Amino acid sequence: QVQLVESGGGSVQAGGSLRLSCAASGQTFSSYVMGWFRQAPGKERDFVAAISRSGGSTYYADSVKGRFTISRDNAKNTVYLEMNSLKPEDTAVYYCAIGGASAYGYYNSRRYNYWGQGTQVTVSS
């Protein structure tokens, strides 16, 4: 089985910071690309960030570039999302995901095979 468990969500004022973690088990962690997506009520699930198998390449949605940083620690089977300068529009449930080789790009949810349960992030104005 494959399990992904997100943590670190909560409530923060605009301009504040949060660090999300996603612990994975049941697979060879270093063999998968890791991604973060978010979804607000009544909205589609949107790409946030992704990181390559080795951690050497990262990808970000335009809306979070310069504010969010994705990283991974393969020895701990964990991926992180450091979120700075948070805005009210960042409010959503954040999901981590893993996937192998795919014809879809890092931004496309179809390329990911396994998903966590999500963690709520709320940013007040």
C-alpha positions as a Markdown table, in Angstrom:
| # | Residue | x | y | z |
|---|---|---|---|---|
| 1 | Gln | 0.0 | 0.0 | 0.0 |
| 2 | Val | 1.0 | 3.6 | -0.5 |
| 3 | Gln | 0.2 | 6.2 | 2.1 |
| 4 | Leu | 0.7 | 10.0 | 2.1 |
| 5 | Val | 0.0 | 12.0 | 5.3 |
| 6 | Glu | 0.0 | 15.8 | 5.2 |
| 7 | Ser | 0.6 | 17.9 | 8.3 |
| 8 | Gly | 1.4 | 21.5 | 9.3 |
| 9 | Gly | -1.8 | 23.3 | 8.2 |
| 10 | Gly | -3.6 | 25.8 | 10.3 |
| 11 | Ser | -4.7 | 29.5 | 10.5 |
| 12 | Val | -2.4 | 32.4 | 9.9 |
| 13 | Gln | -2.7 | 36.1 | 9.2 |
| 14 | Ala | -1.8 | 37.6 | 5.8 |
| 15 | Gly | 1.9 | 38.0 | 5.5 |
| 16 | Gly | 2.6 | 35.0 | 7.8 |
| 17 | Ser | 4.3 | 31.7 | 7.1 |
| 18 | Leu | 3.5 | 28.0 | 7.4 |
| 19 | Arg | 5.5 | 24.8 | 6.6 |
| 20 | Leu | 3.6 | 21.8 | 5.3 |
| 21 | Ser | 5.0 | 18.3 | 5.5 |
| 22 | Cys | 4.0 | 15.1 | 3.7 |
| 23 | Ala | 5.3 | 11.8 | 4.9 |
| 24 | Ala | 5.2 | 8.9 | 2.5 |
| 25 | Ser | 5.4 | 5.1 | 2.9 |
| 26 | Gly | 4.8 | 2.0 | 0.8 |
| 27 | Gln | 7.0 | 2.9 | -2.1 |
| 28 | Thr | 10.6 | 3.8 | -3.1 |
| 29 | Phe | 10.3 | 7.4 | -2.3 |
| 30 | Ser | 13.2 | 8.6 | -4.5 |
| 31 | Ser | 11.7 | 7.0 | -7.6 |
| 32 | Tyr | 8.8 | 9.4 | -7.7 |
| 33 | Val | 8.2 | 13.0 | -8.5 |
| 34 | Met | 6.4 | 14.8 | -5.7 |
| 35 | Gly | 3.8 | 17.5 | -6.0 |
| 36 | Trp | 1.5 | 19.8 | -4.0 |
| 37 | Phe | -2.0 | 20.8 | -5.1 |
| 38 | Arg | -4.7 | 22.9 | -3.4 |
| 39 | Gln | -8.4 | 23.1 | -3.6 |
| 40 | Ala | -10.9 | 25.6 | -2.2 |
| 41 | Pro | -14.6 | 24.8 | -1.7 |
| 42 | Gly | -16.4 | 24.6 | -5.0 |
| 43 | Lys | -13.2 | 25.0 | -7.0 |
| 44 | Glu | -11.1 | 22.7 | -9.0 |
| 45 | Arg | -7.9 | 21.2 | -7.6 |
| 46 | Asp | -5.0 | 23.4 | -8.8 |
| 47 | Phe | -1.2 | 22.8 | -9.1 |
| 48 | Val | 1.0 | 24.5 | -6.6 |
| 49 | Ala | 4.5 | 23.1 | -6.8 |
| 50 | Ala | 6.5 | 20.0 | -7.8 |
| 51 | Ile | 10.0 | 18.6 | -7.3 |
| 52 | Ser | 11.9 | 16.0 | -9.3 |
| 53 | Arg | 13.1 | 12.7 | -8.1 |
| 54 | Ser | 16.5 | 13.9 | -7.1 |
| 55 | Gly | 15.3 | 17.3 | -5.9 |
| 56 | Gly | 17.4 | 19.0 | -8.5 |
| 57 | Ser | 14.5 | 20.6 | -10.3 |
| 58 | Thr | 11.5 | 22.5 | -8.9 |
| 59 | Tyr | 8.3 | 23.8 | -10.5 |
| 60 | Tyr | 5.8 | 26.4 | -9.3 |
| 61 | Ala | 2.5 | 27.9 | -10.2 |
| 62 | Asp | 2.9 | 31.5 | -11.2 |
| 63 | Ser | 0.7 | 32.5 | -8.2 |
| 64 | Val | 3.2 | 31.2 | -5.7 |
| 65 | Lys | 6.6 | 31.9 | -7.3 |
| 66 | Gly | 8.9 | 33.7 | -5.0 |
| 67 | Arg | 6.7 | 32.9 | -2.0 |
| 68 | Phe | 6.6 | 29.1 | -1.7 |
| 69 | Thr | 9.5 | 26.7 | -1.7 |
| 70 | Ile | 9.2 | 22.9 | -2.2 |
| 71 | Ser | 11.9 | 20.5 | -1.0 |
| 72 | Arg | 12.3 | 16.8 | -0.2 |
| 73 | Asp | 14.3 | 14.6 | 2.1 |
| 74 | Asn | 14.5 | 11.2 | 0.5 |
| 75 | Ala | 16.1 | 9.7 | 3.6 |
| 76 | Lys | 13.0 | 10.7 | 5.6 |
| 77 | Asn | 10.5 | 9.9 | 2.8 |
| 78 | Thr | 9.2 | 13.4 | 3.3 |
| 79 | Val | 8.4 | 16.4 | 1.1 |
| 80 | Tyr | 7.9 | 19.9 | 2.4 |
| 81 | Leu | 6.2 | 23.1 | 1.3 |
| 82 | Glu | 7.5 | 26.3 | 2.9 |
| 83 | Met | 4.9 | 29.0 | 2.4 |
| 84 | Asn | 5.8 | 32.7 | 3.0 |
| 85 | Ser | 4.0 | 36.0 | 2.5 |
| 86 | Leu | 0.7 | 34.2 | 2.6 |
| 87 | Lys | -2.3 | 35.8 | 1.1 |
| 88 | Pro | -6.1 | 35.2 | 1.7 |
| 89 | Glu | -6.3 | 33.7 | -1.7 |
| 90 | Asp | -4.0 | 30.9 | -0.6 |
| 91 | Thr | -6.7 | 29.6 | 1.7 |
| 92 | Ala | -7.5 | 26.0 | 0.6 |
| 93 | Val | -7.0 | 22.4 | 1.4 |
| 94 | Tyr | -3.5 | 21.4 | 0.4 |
| 95 | Tyr | -2.8 | 17.9 | -0.9 |
| 96 | Cys | 0.5 | 16.2 | -1.6 |
| 97 | Ala | 0.8 | 13.6 | -4.4 |
| 98 | Ile | 3.4 | 11.3 | -5.9 |
| 99 | Gly | 3.8 | 9.9 | -9.4 |
| 100 | Gly | 6.2 | 8.1 | -11.7 |
| 101 | Ala | 7.0 | 8.6 | -15.4 |
| 102 | Ser | 4.1 | 10.2 | -17.3 |
| 103 | Ala | 3.3 | 12.0 | -20.6 |
| 104 | Tyr | 1.6 | 14.7 | -18.5 |
| 105 | Gly | 3.5 | 17.7 | -17.1 |
| 106 | Tyr | 4.2 | 18.3 | -13.5 |
| 107 | Tyr | 1.3 | 20.8 | -13.3 |
| 108 | Asn | -1.2 | 18.2 | -14.4 |
| 109 | Ser | -3.0 | 16.2 | -11.7 |
| 110 | Arg | -3.4 | 13.2 | -14.1 |
| 111 | Arg | 0.3 | 12.4 | -13.8 |
| 112 | Tyr | 0.1 | 11.6 | -10.1 |
| 113 | Asn | -0.9 | 8.2 | -8.8 |
| 114 | Tyr | -1.4 | 8.6 | -5.1 |
| 115 | Trp | -2.8 | 11.4 | -3.0 |
| 116 | Gly | -2.8 | 12.4 | 0.7 |
| 117 | Gln | -5.9 | 13.3 | 2.7 |
| 118 | Gly | -5.2 | 17.0 | 2.7 |
| 119 | Thr | -4.5 | 19.6 | 5.3 |
| 120 | Gln | -6.4 | 22.9 | 5.7 |
| 121 | Val | -4.7 | 26.3 | 5.4 |
| 122 | Thr | -6.6 | 29.4 | 6.3 |
| 123 | Val | -5.2 | 32.9 | 5.7 |
| 124 | Ser | -7.0 | 35.8 | 7.3 |
| 125 | Ser | -6.9 | 39.3 | 5.9 |
